[in-house]
Amino acid sequence: MRPPGPLQLLVSVRDEMEAADALAGGADWIDFKEPLAGPLGAVSAEVAERMVQEIAGRRPLSAALGELVDWPQSATQQLLGIAEIRVVKLGLHGCGLVADWQARWRSAFETTCAAGKHLAAVIYADWQAAAAPTPAEVLQLALEAGCRYLLIDTYQKQNKSSIDVLSCVEVARLMQLAHQGGMTTVLAGNLQLADLSGIVELPVDLIAVRGAICRGNRTGRVVKTLIGDFQRQLDCMISCRGVSPITQ
């Protein structure tokens, strides 16, 4: 069952024009991501600064930083210097084949904390295809570290959604455990309007979308009207289940 409180909509954007559309479309949270650079591809620091200026403090902000295996030499570390970004994300592609991935993640966690950010723990629902650690391993590490955010996403974006891969039952179990550990839960991964009826019953705090609100696919442009349609459908689903949607 869902916890008390509003279920929010997070929209991922790649530039200031998309950021403006996300604001106008009613997104509750705005995330910086370059979809051409992978499932958690990062925008440049220059683009992020322009988006911050466009948003002007009107929404909480998060940013994708790429994959943990690339982190030590990655230019995405520059995003840690942008004060307005609250939460950052590193994917775990390939970490299932890396013996010391937990130590690498803890190091990144400490670095982001020192910069005043929260590092979200990322579970890839299709962890086998991503050669990533299992969901149980990621959640355990996150709880031990005192992580504040859990994201369930998909590595492959062309096929099934996260709740098709893991099932609503497994997603609910993982997120309930995360809530018990004091974490905010975020569900992403090729989610579409048709998925909302099942999602609103889950212990999810934020639904994260891009492909469903783009022209064509996730590498196309964000469309303001599609964001509005998604937000209205989400509000309708929530209202039908007796939970008040968030108000702007």
mmCIF file of C-alpha atoms in Angstrom:
data_model
loop_
_atom_site.group_PDB
_atom_site.id
_atom_site.type_symbol
_atom_site.label_atom_id
_atom_site.label_comp_id
_atom_site.label_asym_id
_atom_site.label_seq_id
_atom_site.Cartn_x
_atom_site.Cartn_y
_atom_site.Cartn_z
ATOM 1 C CA MET A 1 0.000 0.000 0.000
ATOM 2 C CA ARG A 2 1.038 3.601 -0.575
ATOM 3 C CA PRO A 3 2.360 5.611 2.360
ATOM 4 C CA PRO A 4 0.524 8.794 3.372
ATOM 5 C CA GLY A 5 1.535 11.920 1.502
ATOM 6 C CA PRO A 6 1.495 13.173 -2.098
ATOM 7 C CA LEU A 7 2.826 11.141 -4.983
ATOM 8 C CA GLN A 8 5.004 13.488 -7.032
ATOM 9 C CA LEU A 9 5.978 13.599 -10.695
ATOM 10 C CA LEU A 10 9.653 13.952 -11.650
ATOM 11 C CA VAL A 11 10.475 14.917 -15.231
ATOM 12 C CA SER A 12 13.949 14.515 -16.747
ATOM 13 C CA VAL A 13 15.101 17.340 -19.037
ATOM 14 C CA ARG A 14 18.213 17.945 -21.162
ATOM 15 C CA ASP A 15 18.276 21.756 -21.586
ATOM 16 C CA GLU A 16 16.683 25.036 -20.519
ATOM 17 C CA MET A 17 13.903 24.840 -23.125
ATOM 18 C CA GLU A 18 12.802 21.449 -21.817
ATOM 19 C CA ALA A 19 13.128 22.767 -18.264
ATOM 20 C CA ALA A 20 10.714 25.584 -19.102
ATOM 21 C CA ASP A 21 8.251 23.066 -20.544
ATOM 22 C CA ALA A 22 8.568 20.861 -17.455
ATOM 23 C CA LEU A 23 7.690 23.835 -15.271
ATOM 24 C CA ALA A 24 4.742 24.844 -17.448
ATOM 25 C CA GLY A 25 3.529 21.249 -17.691
ATOM 26 C CA GLY A 26 3.294 20.866 -13.917
ATOM 27 C CA ALA A 27 6.283 18.714 -12.967
ATOM 28 C CA ASP A 28 6.801 18.576 -9.195
ATOM 29 C CA TRP A 29 10.528 17.788 -9.437
ATOM 30 C CA ILE A 30 12.980 18.414 -12.295
ATOM 31 C CA ASP A 31 15.897 16.129 -13.121
ATOM 32 C CA PHE A 32 18.858 16.914 -15.379
ATOM 33 C CA LYS A 33 19.695 14.122 -17.827
ATOM 34 C CA GLU A 34 21.094 13.708 -21.345
ATOM 35 C CA PRO A 35 19.251 10.699 -22.834
ATOM 36 C CA LEU A 36 21.725 10.281 -25.698
ATOM 37 C CA ALA A 37 24.452 9.504 -23.139
ATOM 38 C CA GLY A 38 22.761 6.424 -21.627
ATOM 39 C CA PRO A 39 20.082 5.622 -19.050
ATOM 40 C CA LEU A 40 21.683 7.994 -16.536
ATOM 41 C CA GLY A 41 23.591 10.207 -18.940
ATOM 42 C CA ALA A 42 24.755 13.537 -17.539
ATOM 43 C CA VAL A 43 24.367 17.015 -18.985
ATOM 44 C CA SER A 44 27.379 19.324 -18.949
ATOM 45 C CA ALA A 45 27.889 21.732 -16.070
ATOM 46 C CA GLU A 46 27.292 24.644 -18.474
ATOM 47 C CA VAL A 47 23.907 23.264 -19.550
ATOM 48 C CA ALA A 48 22.990 22.530 -15.939
ATOM 49 C CA GLU A 49 23.779 26.120 -14.938
ATOM 50 C CA ARG A 50 21.477 27.437 -17.658
ATOM 51 C CA MET A 51 18.684 25.135 -16.499
ATOM 52 C CA VAL A 52 19.166 26.260 -12.903
ATOM 53 C CA GLN A 53 18.741 29.856 -14.036
ATOM 54 C CA GLU A 54 15.576 28.941 -15.967
ATOM 55 C CA ILE A 55 14.026 27.092 -13.015
ATOM 56 C CA ALA A 56 15.064 29.809 -10.547
ATOM 57 C CA GLY A 57 14.385 27.837 -7.401
ATOM 58 C CA ARG A 58 10.795 26.957 -8.302
ATOM 59 C CA ARG A 59 11.332 23.185 -8.125
ATOM 60 C CA PRO A 60 13.682 20.777 -6.330
ATOM 61 C CA LEU A 61 16.439 19.544 -8.637
ATOM 62 C CA SER A 62 18.323 16.294 -9.195
ATOM 63 C CA ALA A 63 20.920 15.234 -11.752
ATOM 64 C CA ALA A 64 22.191 12.039 -13.347
ATOM 65 C CA LEU A 65 25.971 11.593 -13.147
ATOM 66 C CA GLY A 66 26.462 8.577 -15.418
ATOM 67 C CA GLU A 67 27.760 5.211 -14.225
ATOM 68 C CA LEU A 68 29.863 4.440 -11.151
ATOM 69 C CA VAL A 69 32.526 2.612 -13.197
ATOM 70 C CA ASP A 70 33.289 5.892 -15.010
ATOM 71 C CA TRP A 71 33.025 8.170 -11.974
ATOM 72 C CA PRO A 72 36.690 8.580 -10.874
ATOM 73 C CA GLN A 73 37.702 10.215 -14.182
ATOM 74 C CA SER A 74 34.323 11.674 -15.111
ATOM 75 C CA ALA A 75 33.727 15.338 -15.914
ATOM 76 C CA THR A 76 30.285 14.917 -14.354
ATOM 77 C CA GLN A 77 31.913 15.604 -10.985
ATOM 78 C CA GLN A 78 31.653 19.274 -11.986
ATOM 79 C CA LEU A 79 27.903 19.034 -11.347
ATOM 80 C CA LEU A 80 28.634 18.659 -7.633
ATOM 81 C CA GLY A 81 29.641 22.313 -7.628
ATOM 82 C CA ILE A 82 26.118 23.477 -8.524
ATOM 83 C CA ALA A 83 24.483 24.305 -5.204
ATOM 84 C CA GLU A 84 20.875 24.084 -6.388
ATOM 85 C CA ILE A 85 21.125 20.387 -7.308
ATOM 86 C CA ARG A 86 19.869 18.428 -4.298
ATOM 87 C CA VAL A 87 20.122 14.770 -5.338
ATOM 88 C CA VAL A 88 22.513 13.002 -7.730
ATOM 89 C CA LYS A 89 22.496 9.505 -9.239
ATOM 90 C CA LEU A 90 25.154 7.051 -10.364
ATOM 91 C CA GLY A 91 24.164 3.872 -12.192
ATOM 92 C CA LEU A 92 25.747 0.516 -11.399
ATOM 93 C CA HIS A 93 26.196 -0.836 -14.925
ATOM 94 C CA GLY A 94 29.040 -3.372 -14.942
ATOM 95 C CA CYS A 95 29.476 -3.285 -11.167
ATOM 96 C CA GLY A 96 28.258 -6.859 -10.828
ATOM 97 C CA LEU A 97 31.607 -7.794 -12.375
ATOM 98 C CA VAL A 98 33.653 -5.502 -10.106
ATOM 99 C CA ALA A 99 34.819 -7.038 -6.839
ATOM 100 C CA ASP A 100 35.148 -3.749 -4.945
ATOM 101 C CA TRP A 101 32.047 -1.984 -6.246
ATOM 102 C CA GLN A 102 30.718 -1.435 -2.707
ATOM 103 C CA ALA A 103 33.904 0.403 -1.717
ATOM 104 C CA ARG A 104 33.728 2.497 -4.896
ATOM 105 C CA TRP A 105 30.102 3.390 -4.182
ATOM 106 C CA ARG A 106 30.876 4.353 -0.574
ATOM 107 C CA SER A 107 33.683 6.606 -1.829
ATOM 108 C CA ALA A 108 31.283 8.316 -4.263
ATOM 109 C CA PHE A 109 28.703 8.570 -1.477
ATOM 110 C CA GLU A 110 31.212 10.347 0.778
ATOM 111 C CA THR A 111 32.296 12.666 -2.032
ATOM 112 C CA THR A 112 28.738 13.705 -2.836
ATOM 113 C CA CYS A 113 27.879 14.170 0.840
ATOM 114 C CA ALA A 114 30.935 16.423 1.248
ATOM 115 C CA ALA A 115 29.569 18.508 -1.642
ATOM 116 C CA GLY A 116 26.219 18.855 0.138
ATOM 117 C CA LYS A 117 24.333 16.415 -2.096
ATOM 118 C CA HIS A 118 22.400 13.204 -1.521
ATOM 119 C CA LEU A 119 23.571 10.259 -3.634
ATOM 120 C CA ALA A 120 20.602 8.086 -4.583
ATOM 121 C CA ALA A 121 21.081 4.323 -4.581
ATOM 122 C CA VAL A 122 20.200 2.985 -8.042
ATOM 123 C CA ILE A 123 18.686 -0.438 -8.590
ATOM 124 C CA TYR A 124 18.518 -1.491 -12.228
ATOM 125 C CA ALA A 125 15.389 -3.626 -12.538
ATOM 126 C CA ASP A 126 17.057 -5.423 -15.469
ATOM 127 C CA TRP A 127 20.225 -5.895 -13.428
ATOM 128 C CA GLN A 128 21.272 -9.022 -15.333
ATOM 129 C CA ALA A 129 21.294 -7.149 -18.654
ATOM 130 C CA ALA A 130 23.195 -4.289 -17.006
ATOM 131 C CA ALA A 131 25.718 -6.643 -15.361
ATOM 132 C CA ALA A 132 24.795 -4.780 -12.173
ATOM 133 C CA PRO A 133 24.563 -5.965 -8.554
ATOM 134 C CA THR A 134 21.298 -7.553 -7.460
ATOM 135 C CA PRO A 135 18.525 -5.346 -6.041
ATOM 136 C CA ALA A 136 19.028 -6.903 -2.598
ATOM 137 C CA GLU A 137 22.756 -6.076 -2.623
ATOM 138 C CA VAL A 138 22.162 -2.458 -3.614
ATOM 139 C CA LEU A 139 19.436 -1.923 -1.029
ATOM 140 C CA GLN A 140 21.500 -3.464 1.753
ATOM 141 C CA LEU A 141 24.472 -1.214 0.975
ATOM 142 C CA ALA A 142 22.231 1.856 0.801
ATOM 143 C CA LEU A 143 20.625 1.121 4.162
ATOM 144 C CA GLU A 144 23.990 0.511 5.792
ATOM 145 C CA ALA A 145 25.304 3.838 4.458
ATOM 146 C CA GLY A 146 22.282 5.828 5.609
ATOM 147 C CA CYS A 147 21.317 6.689 2.039
ATOM 148 C CA ARG A 148 18.256 8.941 1.773
ATOM 149 C CA TYR A 149 16.965 8.023 -1.724
ATOM 150 C CA LEU A 150 16.307 4.784 -3.612
ATOM 151 C CA LEU A 151 15.741 4.802 -7.375
ATOM 152 C CA ILE A 152 14.504 1.774 -9.299
ATOM 153 C CA ASP A 153 15.173 2.240 -13.020
ATOM 154 C CA THR A 154 15.884 0.226 -16.154
ATOM 155 C CA TYR A 155 19.197 0.023 -17.973
ATOM 156 C CA GLN A 156 17.655 -0.958 -21.291
ATOM 157 C CA LYS A 157 15.023 1.581 -22.372
ATOM 158 C CA GLN A 158 13.651 -0.047 -25.510
ATOM 159 C CA ASN A 159 11.753 -2.917 -23.952
ATOM 160 C CA LYS A 160 9.810 -3.501 -20.747
ATOM 161 C CA SER A 161 9.167 -1.091 -17.905
ATOM 162 C CA SER A 162 10.665 -1.545 -14.455
ATOM 163 C CA ILE A 163 7.428 -3.018 -13.094
ATOM 164 C CA ASP A 164 7.280 -5.478 -15.984
ATOM 165 C CA VAL A 165 10.809 -6.666 -15.258
ATOM 166 C CA LEU A 166 10.650 -6.873 -11.453
ATOM 167 C CA SER A 167 6.856 -7.041 -10.987
ATOM 168 C CA CYS A 168 4.820 -4.748 -8.764
ATOM 169 C CA VAL A 169 5.138 -7.225 -5.887
ATOM 170 C CA GLU A 170 8.951 -7.104 -5.906
ATOM 171 C CA VAL A 171 9.043 -3.328 -6.384
ATOM 172 C CA ALA A 172 6.660 -2.936 -3.448
ATOM 173 C CA ARG A 173 8.816 -5.178 -1.251
ATOM 174 C CA LEU A 174 12.007 -3.270 -2.035
ATOM 175 C CA MET A 175 10.417 0.107 -1.538
ATOM 176 C CA GLN A 176 8.730 -0.895 1.700
ATOM 177 C CA LEU A 177 12.120 -1.936 3.068
ATOM 178 C CA ALA A 178 13.549 1.377 1.867
ATOM 179 C CA HIS A 179 10.787 3.292 3.642
ATOM 180 C CA GLN A 180 11.461 1.382 6.824
ATOM 181 C CA GLY A 181 15.040 2.618 6.541
ATOM 182 C CA GLY A 182 13.895 6.223 6.171
ATOM 183 C CA MET A 183 14.466 6.484 2.415
ATOM 184 C CA THR A 184 12.481 8.381 -0.206
ATOM 185 C CA THR A 185 11.535 6.065 -3.073
ATOM 186 C CA VAL A 186 11.631 6.902 -6.778
ATOM 187 C CA LEU A 187 10.310 4.687 -9.589
ATOM 188 C CA ALA A 188 11.513 5.171 -13.171
ATOM 189 C CA GLY A 189 12.195 2.892 -16.108
ATOM 190 C CA ASN A 190 10.157 3.289 -19.305
ATOM 191 C CA LEU A 191 6.942 4.065 -17.401
ATOM 192 C CA GLN A 192 3.846 4.894 -19.448
ATOM 193 C CA LEU A 193 0.341 6.183 -18.732
ATOM 194 C CA ALA A 194 -0.964 2.618 -18.784
ATOM 195 C CA ASP A 195 1.311 1.774 -15.835
ATOM 196 C CA LEU A 196 -0.185 4.372 -13.479
ATOM 197 C CA SER A 197 -3.061 2.252 -12.167
ATOM 198 C CA GLY A 198 -0.589 -0.211 -10.698
ATOM 199 C CA ILE A 199 2.009 2.332 -9.606
ATOM 200 C CA VAL A 200 -0.308 4.444 -7.449
ATOM 201 C CA GLU A 201 -0.826 1.445 -5.156
ATOM 202 C CA LEU A 202 2.919 1.053 -4.531
ATOM 203 C CA PRO A 203 4.983 2.639 -1.708
ATOM 204 C CA VAL A 204 6.459 5.138 -4.172
ATOM 205 C CA ASP A 205 7.140 8.812 -3.411
ATOM 206 C CA LEU A 206 8.131 10.004 -6.888
ATOM 207 C CA ILE A 207 7.360 8.723 -10.385
ATOM 208 C CA ALA A 208 10.152 9.633 -12.823
ATOM 209 C CA VAL A 209 9.414 9.876 -16.550
ATOM 210 C CA ARG A 210 10.929 11.020 -19.813
ATOM 211 C CA GLY A 211 9.956 8.794 -22.742
ATOM 212 C CA ALA A 212 6.240 9.040 -21.939
ATOM 213 C CA ILE A 213 6.312 12.831 -22.179
ATOM 214 C CA CYS A 214 8.564 13.168 -25.239
ATOM 215 C CA ARG A 215 7.819 13.507 -28.919
ATOM 216 C CA GLY A 216 8.688 10.107 -30.403
ATOM 217 C CA ASN A 217 10.833 8.467 -27.709
ATOM 218 C CA ARG A 218 13.064 9.413 -24.766
ATOM 219 C CA THR A 219 15.687 10.935 -27.070
ATOM 220 C CA GLY A 220 13.106 13.290 -28.583
ATOM 221 C CA ARG A 221 11.949 16.610 -27.136
ATOM 222 C CA VAL A 222 9.920 16.950 -23.947
ATOM 223 C CA VAL A 223 6.399 18.180 -24.740
ATOM 224 C CA LYS A 224 4.601 20.453 -22.270
ATOM 225 C CA THR A 225 1.137 19.144 -23.109
ATOM 226 C CA LEU A 226 2.205 15.526 -22.612
ATOM 227 C CA ILE A 227 3.544 16.393 -19.165
ATOM 228 C CA GLY A 228 0.202 18.005 -18.357
ATOM 229 C CA ASP A 229 -1.665 14.924 -19.573
ATOM 230 C CA PHE A 230 0.528 12.647 -17.458
ATOM 231 C CA GLN A 231 0.122 14.852 -14.368
ATOM 232 C CA ARG A 232 -3.663 15.041 -14.758
ATOM 233 C CA GLN A 233 -3.948 11.270 -15.181
ATOM 234 C CA LEU A 234 -1.760 10.756 -12.127
ATOM 235 C CA ASP A 235 -3.871 13.169 -10.068
ATOM 236 C CA CYS A 236 -7.023 11.386 -11.216
ATOM 237 C CA MET A 237 -5.673 7.983 -10.215
ATOM 238 C CA ILE A 238 -4.622 9.305 -6.811
ATOM 239 C CA SER A 239 -7.963 11.033 -6.194
ATOM 240 C CA CYS A 240 -9.860 7.866 -7.070
ATOM 241 C CA ARG A 241 -7.912 6.094 -4.333
ATOM 242 C CA GLY A 242 -8.537 8.758 -1.710
ATOM 243 C CA VAL A 243 -5.060 10.339 -1.624
ATOM 244 C CA SER A 244 -4.866 14.070 -2.283
ATOM 245 C CA PRO A 245 -2.567 15.004 -5.151
ATOM 246 C CA ILE A 246 0.146 17.582 -4.514
ATOM 247 C CA THR A 247 -0.756 21.175 -5.210
ATOM 248 C CA GLN A 248 1.617 23.647 -6.784
#
